[in-house]
Short mmCIF file of C-alpha atoms (C1' of nucleotides) in Angstrom, two decimals:
data_model
loop_
_atom_site.label_atom_id
_atom_site.label_comp_id
_atom_site.label_asym_id
_atom_site.label_seq_id
_atom_site.Cartn_x
_atom_site.Cartn_y
_atom_site.Cartn_z
CA UNK A 7 -11.59 1.31 -41.13
CA UNK A 8 -8.29 2.45 -39.65
CA UNK A 9 -5.44 0.27 -39.05
CA UNK A 10 -5.77 -2.17 -36.08
CA UNK A 11 -1.91 -1.84 -35.31
CA UNK A 12 -1.70 1.26 -33.63
CA UNK A 13 -5.30 1.41 -32.27
CA UNK A 14 -5.92 -1.30 -29.81
CA UNK A 15 -8.91 0.25 -28.24
CA UNK A 16 -10.34 3.85 -27.75
CA UNK A 17 -7.03 4.73 -26.29
CA UNK A 18 -3.67 3.43 -26.13
CA UNK A 19 -3.78 0.32 -23.91
CA UNK A 20 -0.98 -0.78 -21.72
CA UNK A 21 0.13 -4.29 -21.93
CA UNK A 22 -2.03 -6.75 -19.77
CA UNK A 23 0.46 -7.03 -17.03
CA UNK A 24 0.54 -3.42 -16.24
CA UNK A 25 -3.13 -2.84 -16.51
CA UNK A 26 -3.54 -5.80 -14.16
CA UNK A 27 -1.22 -4.16 -11.65
CA UNK A 28 -2.79 -0.98 -11.98
CA UNK A 29 -6.20 -2.35 -11.38
CA UNK A 30 -5.03 -4.33 -8.40
CA UNK A 31 -3.47 -1.25 -6.96
CA UNK A 32 -6.49 0.78 -7.15
CA UNK A 33 -9.14 -2.01 -5.74
CA UNK A 34 -6.77 -3.29 -3.07
CA UNK A 35 -6.13 0.32 -1.93
CA UNK A 36 -9.83 1.27 -1.80
CA UNK A 37 -11.34 -1.85 -0.56
CA UNK A 38 -8.78 -4.12 0.87
CA UNK A 39 -7.18 -7.49 -0.41
CA UNK A 40 -9.27 -9.99 1.04
CA UNK A 41 -12.55 -8.38 -0.27
CA UNK A 42 -11.46 -7.84 -3.98
CA UNK A 43 -11.86 -10.89 -6.01
CA UNK A 44 -9.58 -12.02 -9.03
CA UNK A 45 -12.51 -11.74 -11.24
CA UNK A 46 -12.96 -8.05 -10.17
CA UNK A 47 -9.48 -7.15 -10.87
CA UNK A 48 -9.65 -8.72 -14.33
CA UNK A 49 -12.80 -6.68 -15.16
CA UNK A 50 -11.20 -3.37 -14.11
CA UNK A 51 -8.08 -4.28 -15.92
CA UNK A 52 -10.10 -4.89 -19.11
CA UNK A 53 -9.05 -8.54 -19.31
CA UNK A 54 -9.64 -12.05 -17.95
CA UNK A 55 -9.07 -14.00 -14.84
CA UNK A 56 -6.96 -16.28 -17.15
CA UNK A 57 -4.70 -13.48 -18.31
CA UNK A 58 -3.93 -12.82 -14.90
CA UNK A 59 -3.05 -16.28 -14.14
CA UNK A 60 -0.71 -16.18 -16.88
CA UNK A 61 1.28 -13.39 -15.14
CA UNK A 62 0.92 -14.33 -11.67
CA UNK A 63 1.15 -17.92 -10.00
CA UNK A 64 -1.62 -17.02 -7.44
CA UNK A 65 -3.44 -14.11 -6.03
CA UNK A 66 -0.99 -14.05 -3.18
CA UNK A 67 1.82 -13.53 -5.59
CA UNK A 68 0.06 -10.57 -7.20
CA UNK A 69 -0.52 -9.06 -3.80
CA UNK A 70 3.00 -9.38 -3.08
CA UNK A 71 4.22 -7.90 -6.40
CA UNK A 72 1.95 -4.72 -5.87
CA UNK A 73 3.45 -4.34 -2.58
CA UNK A 74 6.94 -4.65 -3.95
CA UNK A 75 6.25 -1.99 -6.51
CA UNK A 76 4.64 0.26 -3.88
CA UNK A 77 7.78 -0.17 -1.66
CA UNK A 78 9.92 0.73 -4.55
CA UNK A 79 8.07 3.52 -5.29
CA UNK A 80 8.23 4.59 -1.67
CA UNK A 81 11.77 4.26 -1.54
CA UNK A 82 12.33 6.39 -4.71
CA UNK A 83 10.38 9.12 -3.00
CA UNK A 84 12.71 8.59 -0.20
CA UNK A 85 15.64 9.09 -2.59
CA UNK A 86 14.32 12.18 -4.08
CA UNK A 87 13.94 13.73 -0.57
CA UNK A 88 17.51 12.96 0.10
CA UNK A 89 18.83 14.23 -3.07
CA UNK A 90 16.79 17.59 -2.40
CA UNK A 91 18.52 18.09 0.63
CA UNK A 92 22.28 16.85 0.11
CA UNK A 93 24.30 16.94 3.29
CA UNK A 94 21.64 18.36 5.37
CA UNK A 95 20.18 15.42 7.46
CA UNK A 96 17.94 17.52 9.40
CA UNK A 97 16.33 18.91 6.39
CA UNK A 98 16.07 15.32 4.81
CA UNK A 99 14.31 14.12 7.93
CA UNK A 100 11.84 17.04 8.07
CA UNK A 101 11.34 16.57 4.23
CA UNK A 102 10.39 12.86 4.81
CA UNK A 103 7.94 14.10 7.38
CA UNK A 104 6.43 16.60 4.95
CA UNK A 105 6.06 13.78 2.39
CA UNK A 106 4.10 11.81 4.66
CA UNK A 107 2.08 14.66 6.14
CA UNK A 108 1.14 15.93 2.59
CA UNK A 109 0.04 12.44 1.79
CA UNK A 110 -2.33 12.24 4.62
CA UNK A 111 -5.34 13.93 2.99
CA UNK A 112 -5.03 11.58 0.00
CA UNK A 113 -5.06 8.35 1.84
CA UNK A 114 -7.75 9.81 3.94
CA UNK A 115 -9.91 7.17 5.59
CA UNK A 116 -8.31 4.45 3.88
CA UNK A 117 -4.75 4.50 5.64
CA UNK A 118 -1.33 3.13 4.71
CA UNK A 119 -1.23 0.13 2.35
CA UNK A 120 1.44 -1.59 4.40
CA UNK A 121 -0.18 -1.32 7.77
CA UNK A 122 -3.59 -2.41 6.20
CA UNK A 123 -1.93 -5.37 4.44
CA UNK A 124 -0.29 -6.30 7.60
CA UNK A 125 -3.75 -6.60 9.29
CA UNK A 126 -5.39 -8.43 6.47
CA UNK A 127 -2.45 -10.87 6.20
CA UNK A 128 -1.68 -12.48 9.70
CA UNK A 129 0.11 -15.59 8.40
CA UNK A 130 3.85 -15.06 8.87
CA UNK A 131 4.59 -17.24 5.86
CA UNK A 132 2.50 -15.08 3.42
CA UNK A 133 4.96 -13.57 0.68
CA UNK A 134 3.54 -10.12 1.14
CA UNK A 135 4.72 -10.26 4.66
CA UNK A 136 8.11 -10.44 3.92
CA UNK A 137 7.99 -7.65 1.46
CA UNK A 138 6.21 -5.36 4.02
CA UNK A 139 8.89 -6.40 6.87
CA UNK A 140 11.82 -5.80 4.63
CA UNK A 141 10.34 -2.33 3.55
CA UNK A 142 9.81 -1.28 7.13
CA UNK A 143 13.15 -2.46 8.12
CA UNK A 144 14.81 -0.65 5.31
CA UNK A 145 13.01 2.47 5.95
CA UNK A 146 14.04 2.40 9.66
CA UNK A 147 17.69 1.82 8.84
CA UNK A 148 17.61 4.78 6.35
CA UNK A 149 16.23 6.90 9.24
CA UNK A 150 18.77 5.76 11.50
CA UNK A 151 21.16 6.80 9.09
CA UNK A 152 19.79 10.14 8.73
CA UNK A 153 19.63 10.58 12.31
CA UNK A 154 23.53 9.48 12.70
CA UNK A 155 24.24 11.98 9.90
CA UNK A 156 22.52 14.74 11.84
CA UNK A 157 24.65 14.14 14.79
CA UNK A 158 22.05 12.92 17.09
CA UNK A 159 23.45 11.14 20.06
CA UNK A 160 20.82 8.27 19.90
CA UNK A 161 19.89 7.76 16.40
CA UNK A 162 18.12 4.51 16.96
CA UNK A 163 15.98 6.26 19.67
CA UNK A 164 15.37 9.29 17.57
CA UNK A 165 14.52 6.99 14.50
CA UNK A 166 12.21 4.99 16.47
CA UNK A 167 10.42 7.92 17.76
CA UNK A 168 10.11 9.42 14.18
CA UNK A 169 8.75 5.88 12.96
CA UNK A 170 6.07 5.69 15.77
CA UNK A 171 4.60 9.32 14.97
CA UNK A 172 4.78 8.69 11.17
CA UNK A 173 2.85 5.59 11.37
CA UNK A 174 0.74 6.81 14.20
CA UNK A 175 -0.34 9.83 12.07
CA UNK A 176 -1.51 7.67 9.39
CA UNK A 177 -3.82 5.34 11.62
CA UNK A 178 -4.98 8.29 13.32
CA UNK A 179 -6.13 9.91 9.99
CA UNK A 180 -7.75 6.77 8.93
CA UNK A 181 -9.85 6.60 11.92
CA UNK A 182 -10.55 10.23 11.73
CA UNK A 183 -9.86 10.94 15.41
CA UNK A 184 -7.36 13.41 15.14
CA UNK A 185 -7.79 16.82 12.86
CA UNK A 186 -4.85 18.72 11.38
CA UNK A 187 -2.88 15.58 11.64
CA UNK A 188 -0.42 16.79 8.98
CA UNK A 189 0.35 20.08 10.68
CA UNK A 190 0.67 18.23 14.09
CA UNK A 191 2.90 15.65 12.85
CA UNK A 192 5.54 18.43 11.28
CA UNK A 193 5.52 20.14 14.62
CA UNK A 194 6.29 16.68 16.53
CA UNK A 195 9.00 15.71 14.17
CA UNK A 196 10.63 18.98 14.51
CA UNK A 197 10.46 18.84 18.21
CA UNK A 198 11.77 15.20 18.28
CA UNK A 199 14.84 16.32 16.22
CA UNK A 200 15.56 19.51 18.26
CA UNK A 201 15.38 17.61 21.47
CA UNK A 202 17.68 14.97 20.40
CA UNK A 203 20.12 17.93 19.20
CA UNK A 204 19.74 19.55 22.30
CA UNK A 205 20.81 16.15 23.96
CA UNK A 206 23.90 16.47 21.71
CA UNK A 207 25.09 19.70 23.12
CA UNK A 208 24.37 18.42 26.80
CA UNK A 209 26.55 15.45 26.05
CA UNK A 210 29.23 17.48 24.46
CA UNK A 211 29.20 20.04 27.46
CA UNK A 212 29.31 17.27 29.62
CA UNK A 213 32.12 15.19 28.05
CA UNK B 11 -25.00 -40.44 38.21
CA UNK B 12 -24.66 -37.00 39.40
CA UNK B 13 -27.14 -34.44 38.87
CA UNK B 14 -27.13 -32.82 35.61
CA UNK B 15 -28.33 -29.29 36.74
CA UNK B 16 -24.75 -28.38 38.05
CA UNK B 17 -22.59 -30.28 35.72
CA UNK B 18 -23.36 -29.30 32.10
CA UNK B 19 -20.02 -30.74 30.67
CA UNK B 20 -16.63 -31.68 31.93
CA UNK B 21 -16.21 -28.25 33.30
CA UNK B 22 -18.67 -25.64 34.22
CA UNK B 23 -19.58 -24.02 30.82
CA UNK B 24 -20.63 -20.29 30.45
CA UNK B 25 -23.79 -19.62 28.79
CA UNK B 26 -23.49 -19.83 24.99
CA UNK B 27 -23.44 -16.23 24.30
CA UNK B 28 -20.29 -15.63 26.42
CA UNK B 29 -18.90 -18.88 24.70
CA UNK B 30 -19.46 -17.37 21.35
CA UNK B 31 -18.16 -13.81 22.33
CA UNK B 32 -15.04 -15.60 23.78
CA UNK B 33 -14.33 -17.55 20.68
CA UNK B 34 -14.93 -14.73 18.35
CA UNK B 35 -12.48 -12.74 20.52
CA UNK B 36 -9.68 -15.29 20.31
CA UNK B 37 -10.25 -15.98 16.72
CA UNK B 38 -10.68 -12.50 15.28
CA UNK B 39 -7.70 -11.30 17.36
CA UNK B 40 -5.24 -14.17 16.05
CA UNK B 41 -6.66 -14.68 12.39
CA UNK B 42 -8.45 -11.57 11.62
CA UNK B 43 -12.23 -10.93 10.98
CA UNK B 44 -12.59 -11.82 7.44
CA UNK B 45 -10.64 -15.03 7.50
CA UNK B 46 -12.79 -16.42 10.37
CA UNK B 47 -16.03 -18.09 9.22
CA UNK B 48 -19.02 -18.36 11.47
CA UNK B 49 -18.85 -22.00 11.36
CA UNK B 50 -15.36 -21.84 12.96
CA UNK B 51 -16.43 -19.56 15.78
CA UNK B 52 -19.18 -22.09 16.56
CA UNK B 53 -16.86 -25.02 16.80
CA UNK B 54 -14.38 -23.06 19.19
CA UNK B 55 -17.25 -22.11 21.15
CA UNK B 56 -18.47 -25.57 21.28
CA UNK B 57 -21.85 -24.80 19.75
CA UNK B 58 -23.48 -24.34 16.28
CA UNK B 59 -23.87 -21.68 13.74
CA UNK B 60 -27.73 -21.63 14.55
CA UNK B 61 -27.04 -20.65 18.24
CA UNK B 62 -24.98 -17.88 17.04
CA UNK B 63 -27.50 -16.44 14.65
CA UNK B 64 -30.20 -16.86 17.58
CA UNK B 65 -27.98 -14.43 19.62
CA UNK B 66 -26.47 -12.11 16.87
CA UNK B 67 -28.50 -10.93 13.85
CA UNK B 68 -25.53 -11.13 11.58
CA UNK B 69 -21.79 -11.64 11.58
CA UNK B 70 -21.32 -7.95 11.26
CA UNK B 71 -23.34 -7.62 14.22
CA UNK B 72 -21.13 -10.08 16.31
CA UNK B 73 -18.13 -8.10 15.13
CA UNK B 74 -19.61 -4.82 16.53
CA UNK B 75 -20.35 -6.38 19.65
CA UNK B 76 -16.99 -7.83 20.13
CA UNK B 77 -15.55 -4.44 19.57
CA UNK B 78 -18.01 -2.69 21.94
CA UNK B 79 -16.76 -5.05 24.47
CA UNK B 80 -13.13 -4.61 23.83
CA UNK B 81 -13.62 -0.67 23.99
CA UNK B 82 -15.30 -1.10 27.34
CA UNK B 83 -12.49 -3.15 28.70
CA UNK B 84 -9.86 -0.66 27.53
CA UNK B 85 -11.98 2.29 28.89
CA UNK B 86 -11.91 0.36 32.14
CA UNK B 87 -8.29 0.08 32.05
CA UNK B 88 -8.34 3.73 31.49
CA UNK B 89 -10.29 4.37 34.64
CA UNK B 90 -7.95 2.10 36.84
CA UNK B 91 -4.88 4.04 35.76
CA UNK B 92 -6.61 7.44 36.45
CA UNK B 93 -7.98 6.16 40.00
CA UNK B 94 -4.30 5.18 40.51
CA UNK B 95 -3.03 8.47 40.36
CA UNK B 96 -5.69 10.95 41.65
CA UNK B 97 -5.15 14.52 40.77
CA UNK B 98 -1.98 13.85 39.19
CA UNK B 99 -2.53 14.19 35.51
CA UNK B 100 1.13 13.72 34.54
CA UNK B 101 1.23 10.43 36.32
CA UNK B 102 -2.08 9.27 34.78
CA UNK B 103 -0.64 9.89 31.22
CA UNK B 104 2.50 7.90 31.81
CA UNK B 105 0.45 5.27 33.54
CA UNK B 106 -1.73 5.15 30.41
CA UNK B 107 1.72 5.02 28.25
CA UNK B 108 2.94 2.19 30.59
CA UNK B 109 -0.17 0.14 30.18
CA UNK B 110 0.13 0.28 26.32
CA UNK B 111 3.73 -0.47 26.57
CA UNK B 112 3.30 -3.60 28.62
CA UNK B 113 0.71 -4.79 26.42
CA UNK B 114 3.02 -4.68 23.40
CA UNK B 115 4.86 -7.96 23.87
CA UNK B 116 1.35 -9.78 24.37
CA UNK B 117 0.01 -8.49 21.24
CA UNK B 118 3.20 -9.05 19.55
CA UNK B 119 3.06 -9.54 15.80
CA UNK B 120 -0.84 -9.42 15.71
CA UNK B 121 -1.38 -5.77 16.58
CA UNK B 122 -4.14 -3.65 17.74
CA UNK B 123 -7.55 -4.92 17.20
CA UNK B 124 -9.02 -1.42 16.41
CA UNK B 125 -6.39 -0.78 14.00
CA UNK B 126 -6.45 -4.11 12.30
CA UNK B 127 -10.29 -4.09 12.12
CA UNK B 128 -10.37 -0.64 10.55
CA UNK B 129 -8.12 -1.98 7.73
CA UNK B 130 -10.30 -5.12 7.38
CA UNK B 131 -13.64 -3.22 7.30
CA UNK B 132 -13.24 -0.14 4.87
CA UNK B 133 -16.88 0.40 4.27
CA UNK B 134 -17.92 3.37 6.30
CA UNK B 135 -21.38 2.16 6.87
CA UNK B 136 -20.23 -1.01 8.75
CA UNK B 137 -21.32 -1.01 12.53
CA UNK B 138 -18.27 -1.87 13.68
CA UNK B 139 -16.74 1.33 12.22
CA UNK B 140 -18.69 3.48 14.13
CA UNK B 141 -17.68 1.49 17.30
CA UNK B 142 -14.26 2.00 16.62
CA UNK B 143 -14.35 5.72 15.57
CA UNK B 144 -16.39 6.49 18.95
CA UNK B 145 -13.81 4.68 20.94
CA UNK B 146 -11.00 6.48 19.55
CA UNK B 147 -12.72 9.84 19.80
CA UNK B 148 -13.50 9.15 23.40
CA UNK B 149 -10.01 8.18 24.07
CA UNK B 150 -8.56 11.40 22.38
CA UNK B 151 -11.08 13.40 24.51
CA UNK B 152 -9.74 11.61 27.78
CA UNK B 153 -6.22 12.35 26.74
CA UNK B 154 -6.88 16.04 26.03
CA UNK B 155 -8.67 16.29 29.70
CA UNK B 156 -5.61 14.77 31.13
CA UNK B 157 -3.20 17.26 29.26
CA UNK B 158 -5.46 20.15 30.10
CA UNK B 159 -5.37 18.92 33.84
CA UNK B 160 -1.54 18.70 33.77
CA UNK B 161 -1.47 22.50 32.73
CA UNK B 162 0.10 21.78 29.33
CA UNK B 163 -0.64 25.12 27.21
CA UNK B 164 -1.73 23.13 24.27
CA UNK B 165 -3.59 20.02 25.28
CA UNK B 166 -4.92 19.27 21.85
CA UNK B 167 -1.47 19.05 20.29
CA UNK B 168 0.02 17.17 23.24
CA UNK B 169 -2.98 14.76 23.15
CA UNK B 170 -2.40 14.31 19.45
CA UNK B 171 1.13 13.69 19.72
CA UNK B 172 0.78 11.07 22.44
CA UNK B 173 -2.06 9.43 20.36
CA UNK B 174 0.46 9.17 17.37
CA UNK B 175 3.17 7.54 19.36
CA UNK B 176 0.82 5.18 21.11
CA UNK B 177 -0.60 3.79 17.92
CA UNK B 178 2.61 3.82 16.01
CA UNK B 179 4.37 1.88 18.69
CA UNK B 180 1.64 -0.76 18.26
CA UNK B 181 2.09 -1.03 14.56
CA UNK B 182 5.79 -0.98 14.59
CA UNK B 183 5.54 -3.98 17.15
CA UNK B 184 3.30 -5.58 14.79
CA UNK B 185 5.77 -5.46 11.89
CA UNK B 186 8.62 -6.16 13.96
CA UNK B 187 10.98 -3.19 12.64
CA UNK B 188 11.60 -1.64 15.92
CA UNK B 189 13.24 -3.29 18.86
CA UNK B 190 12.37 -2.41 22.52
CA UNK B 191 9.46 -0.59 21.54
CA UNK B 192 8.07 -0.47 24.90
CA UNK B 193 11.02 1.31 26.48
CA UNK B 194 11.33 3.82 23.49
CA UNK B 195 7.71 4.52 23.96
CA UNK B 196 8.14 5.36 27.58
CA UNK B 197 10.89 7.45 26.76
CA UNK B 198 9.13 9.65 24.01
CA UNK B 199 5.91 10.13 26.05
CA UNK B 200 7.85 11.50 28.97
CA UNK B 201 9.75 13.58 26.72
CA UNK B 202 6.45 14.95 25.11
CA UNK B 203 4.99 15.90 28.42
CA UNK B 204 7.91 17.60 29.66
CA UNK B 205 8.47 19.39 26.48
CA UNK B 206 4.98 20.72 26.89
CA UNK B 207 5.42 21.67 30.37
CA UNK B 208 8.66 23.27 29.44
CA UNK B 209 6.40 25.44 27.09
CA UNK B 210 4.22 26.23 30.11
CA UNK B 211 6.76 28.10 32.01
CA UNK B 212 7.95 29.71 28.96
CA UNK B 213 4.51 30.98 28.44
CA UNK B 214 4.07 31.87 31.97
CA UNK B 215 7.41 33.74 31.84
CA UNK B 216 6.47 35.61 28.59
CA UNK B 217 2.94 36.56 30.15
"C1'" DG C 14 3.48 -17.06 -45.61
"C1'" DC C 15 3.85 -19.76 -41.61
"C1'" DT C 16 4.47 -20.64 -36.91
"C1'" DC C 17 4.60 -19.84 -32.10
"C1'" DT C 18 3.25 -17.20 -28.41
"C1'" DT C 19 -0.10 -14.18 -26.21
"C1'" DC C 20 -4.59 -12.73 -25.56
"C1'" DG C 21 -9.58 -12.77 -24.58
"C1'" DA C 22 -13.71 -15.38 -23.70
"C1'" DT C 23 -16.39 -19.03 -21.68
"C1'" DA C 24 -17.40 -22.73 -18.97
"C1'" DC C 25 -16.25 -25.16 -14.96
"C1'" DC C 26 -14.24 -27.18 -10.63
"C1'" DG C 27 -14.35 -27.87 -5.47
"C1'" DA C 28 -14.42 -25.51 -1.56
"C1'" DT C 29 -16.11 -22.14 1.55
"C1'" DC C 30 -18.84 -18.21 2.58
"C1'" DG C 31 -23.06 -16.16 5.27
"C1'" DG C 32 -27.70 -17.18 6.42
"C1'" DT C 33 -31.93 -20.31 7.14
"C1'" DA C 34 -35.19 -24.33 7.82
"C1'" DT C 35 -36.18 -28.07 10.48
"C1'" DC C 36 -36.24 -31.35 14.24
"C1'" DG C 37 -35.58 -33.70 18.70
"C1'" DC C 38 -34.04 -33.06 23.15
"C1'" DA C 39 -33.36 -30.95 27.60
"C1'" DT C 40 -34.57 -27.52 31.04
"C1'" DG C 41 -36.67 -24.27 34.06
"C1'" DG C 42 -40.92 -21.69 35.66
"C1'" DC C 43 -45.54 -22.55 36.92
"C1'" DG D 13 -47.01 -32.59 35.28
"C1'" DC D 14 -46.80 -29.36 31.62
"C1'" DC D 15 -45.50 -26.34 28.42
"C1'" DA D 16 -42.56 -22.65 26.48
"C1'" DT D 17 -38.30 -21.62 25.41
"C1'" DG D 18 -33.16 -22.38 24.36
"C1'" DC D 19 -30.20 -25.32 22.56
"C1'" DG D 20 -27.40 -28.78 19.45
"C1'" DA D 21 -27.36 -31.09 15.26
"C1'" DT D 22 -27.93 -31.50 10.61
"C1'" DA D 23 -28.96 -30.40 6.02
"C1'" DC D 24 -29.46 -26.90 2.75
"C1'" DC D 25 -29.47 -22.47 -0.06
"C1'" DG D 26 -27.43 -19.33 -3.26
"C1'" DA D 27 -23.31 -16.88 -3.94
"C1'" DT D 28 -18.67 -16.32 -4.34
"C1'" DC D 29 -14.17 -17.58 -3.81
"C1'" DG D 30 -9.29 -19.08 -5.86
"C1'" DG D 31 -7.78 -21.56 -9.69
"C1'" DT D 32 -8.10 -24.49 -14.13
"C1'" DA D 33 -9.41 -26.37 -18.94
"C1'" DT D 34 -10.26 -25.28 -23.58
"C1'" DC D 35 -10.80 -22.90 -28.02
"C1'" DG D 36 -10.37 -19.26 -31.49
"C1'" DA D 37 -8.53 -15.06 -32.93
"C1'" DA D 38 -4.79 -12.13 -33.43
"C1'" DG D 39 -0.02 -10.53 -33.47
"C1'" DA D 40 5.37 -10.85 -34.02
"C1'" DG D 41 9.63 -13.17 -35.66
"C1'" DC D 42 11.70 -15.48 -39.22
#
DNA sequence: GCTCTTCGATACCGATCGGTATCGCATGGC
DNA sequence: GCCATGCGATACCGATCGGTATCGAAGAGC
């Protein structure tokens, strides 16, 4: 037989903690948090419940860690969009909207993990809630910064409007009521930015 | 002692089925569907589990019936808004937005029941999902009709935009990221309608 | 080569879940 | 007055939940 050192299974296996997080990611996203048991996560991760509790204090801690990673991935995508359009805040905003719009067909009828998790975890003390609220707060701050950079006269209002349509597009995709949500999303975000820019010139002309 | 006929308890009690639905409404809204057991509903309704299963085939059927009633209430509110502004579609649209905006502080950090239920019940075959999707589809149709009545040149796009911001305002209120969501919601809905009206005159001028 | 940690496997815990069976009582229609 | 029905109470079912205890094999560092 071959050596056992470099051939842990049929393919190279990640360490247990990564496998657990990957399995949790897939199951939580497709079936929800509450409906997925720790045993099911262990099986998909090709490990055992005990291994999970060796790496995470409780199931709630695992949920929180999953959302933390997801939020970090999301912020990284945010970073890439910003970097792709340096010093052009309007393009950054539209790039962000495009990022969301392109993701809509993927999440299809199983919506945004943050929104869903918020629905599944009503207790304000749950560790996952803090992760979600911090993430949303950070996202809004970055959006406000972009709107400020774009010279919009009321960046808080503009950022709030964009936040509304981004989240609304995701839930409307989830319940399948609106078709061509991606295109519609892009159109309205452009319209929001342009309207606020028009406000700029109006304010400038008046001042 | 007084007659027992007209004095069923300390106060006049509704029939069990209504009490069950009331209890389910309160518990599902505040704690979510999956976290509330049938036993807990029975206790709050001052009855027993058996009584619940005499009126509803399964817990899922109770959930579906709850959402059916909720959707009917919602459509009734929709009717009242329409009736309050006969033949003035623009006022109807703004009235609807105001209805949602005024409800935001009430649902506070425990969002829209339809959005939450969608997150809690991922199985497409669940009876409650059909109720939700039908409700959302009907709401969108009515909104499209209002936009058509208002003479907007692209009523589907306008209705989709309004749907996005209505739903987005609710989830952003739930996660607490946006302050003054009600005012912001009203401002953007007005802006959407006015922008589409401006498109109207532009199209008319070009035609 | 030895030891210390990690991993996998299994069995188990108490609690709770959705759902059912049964029984006695009260009530309303006839 | 009688009887069918609705209701409340209790006990119970199998399944699953989150979480723990235990034990043996395997691997890495010194």
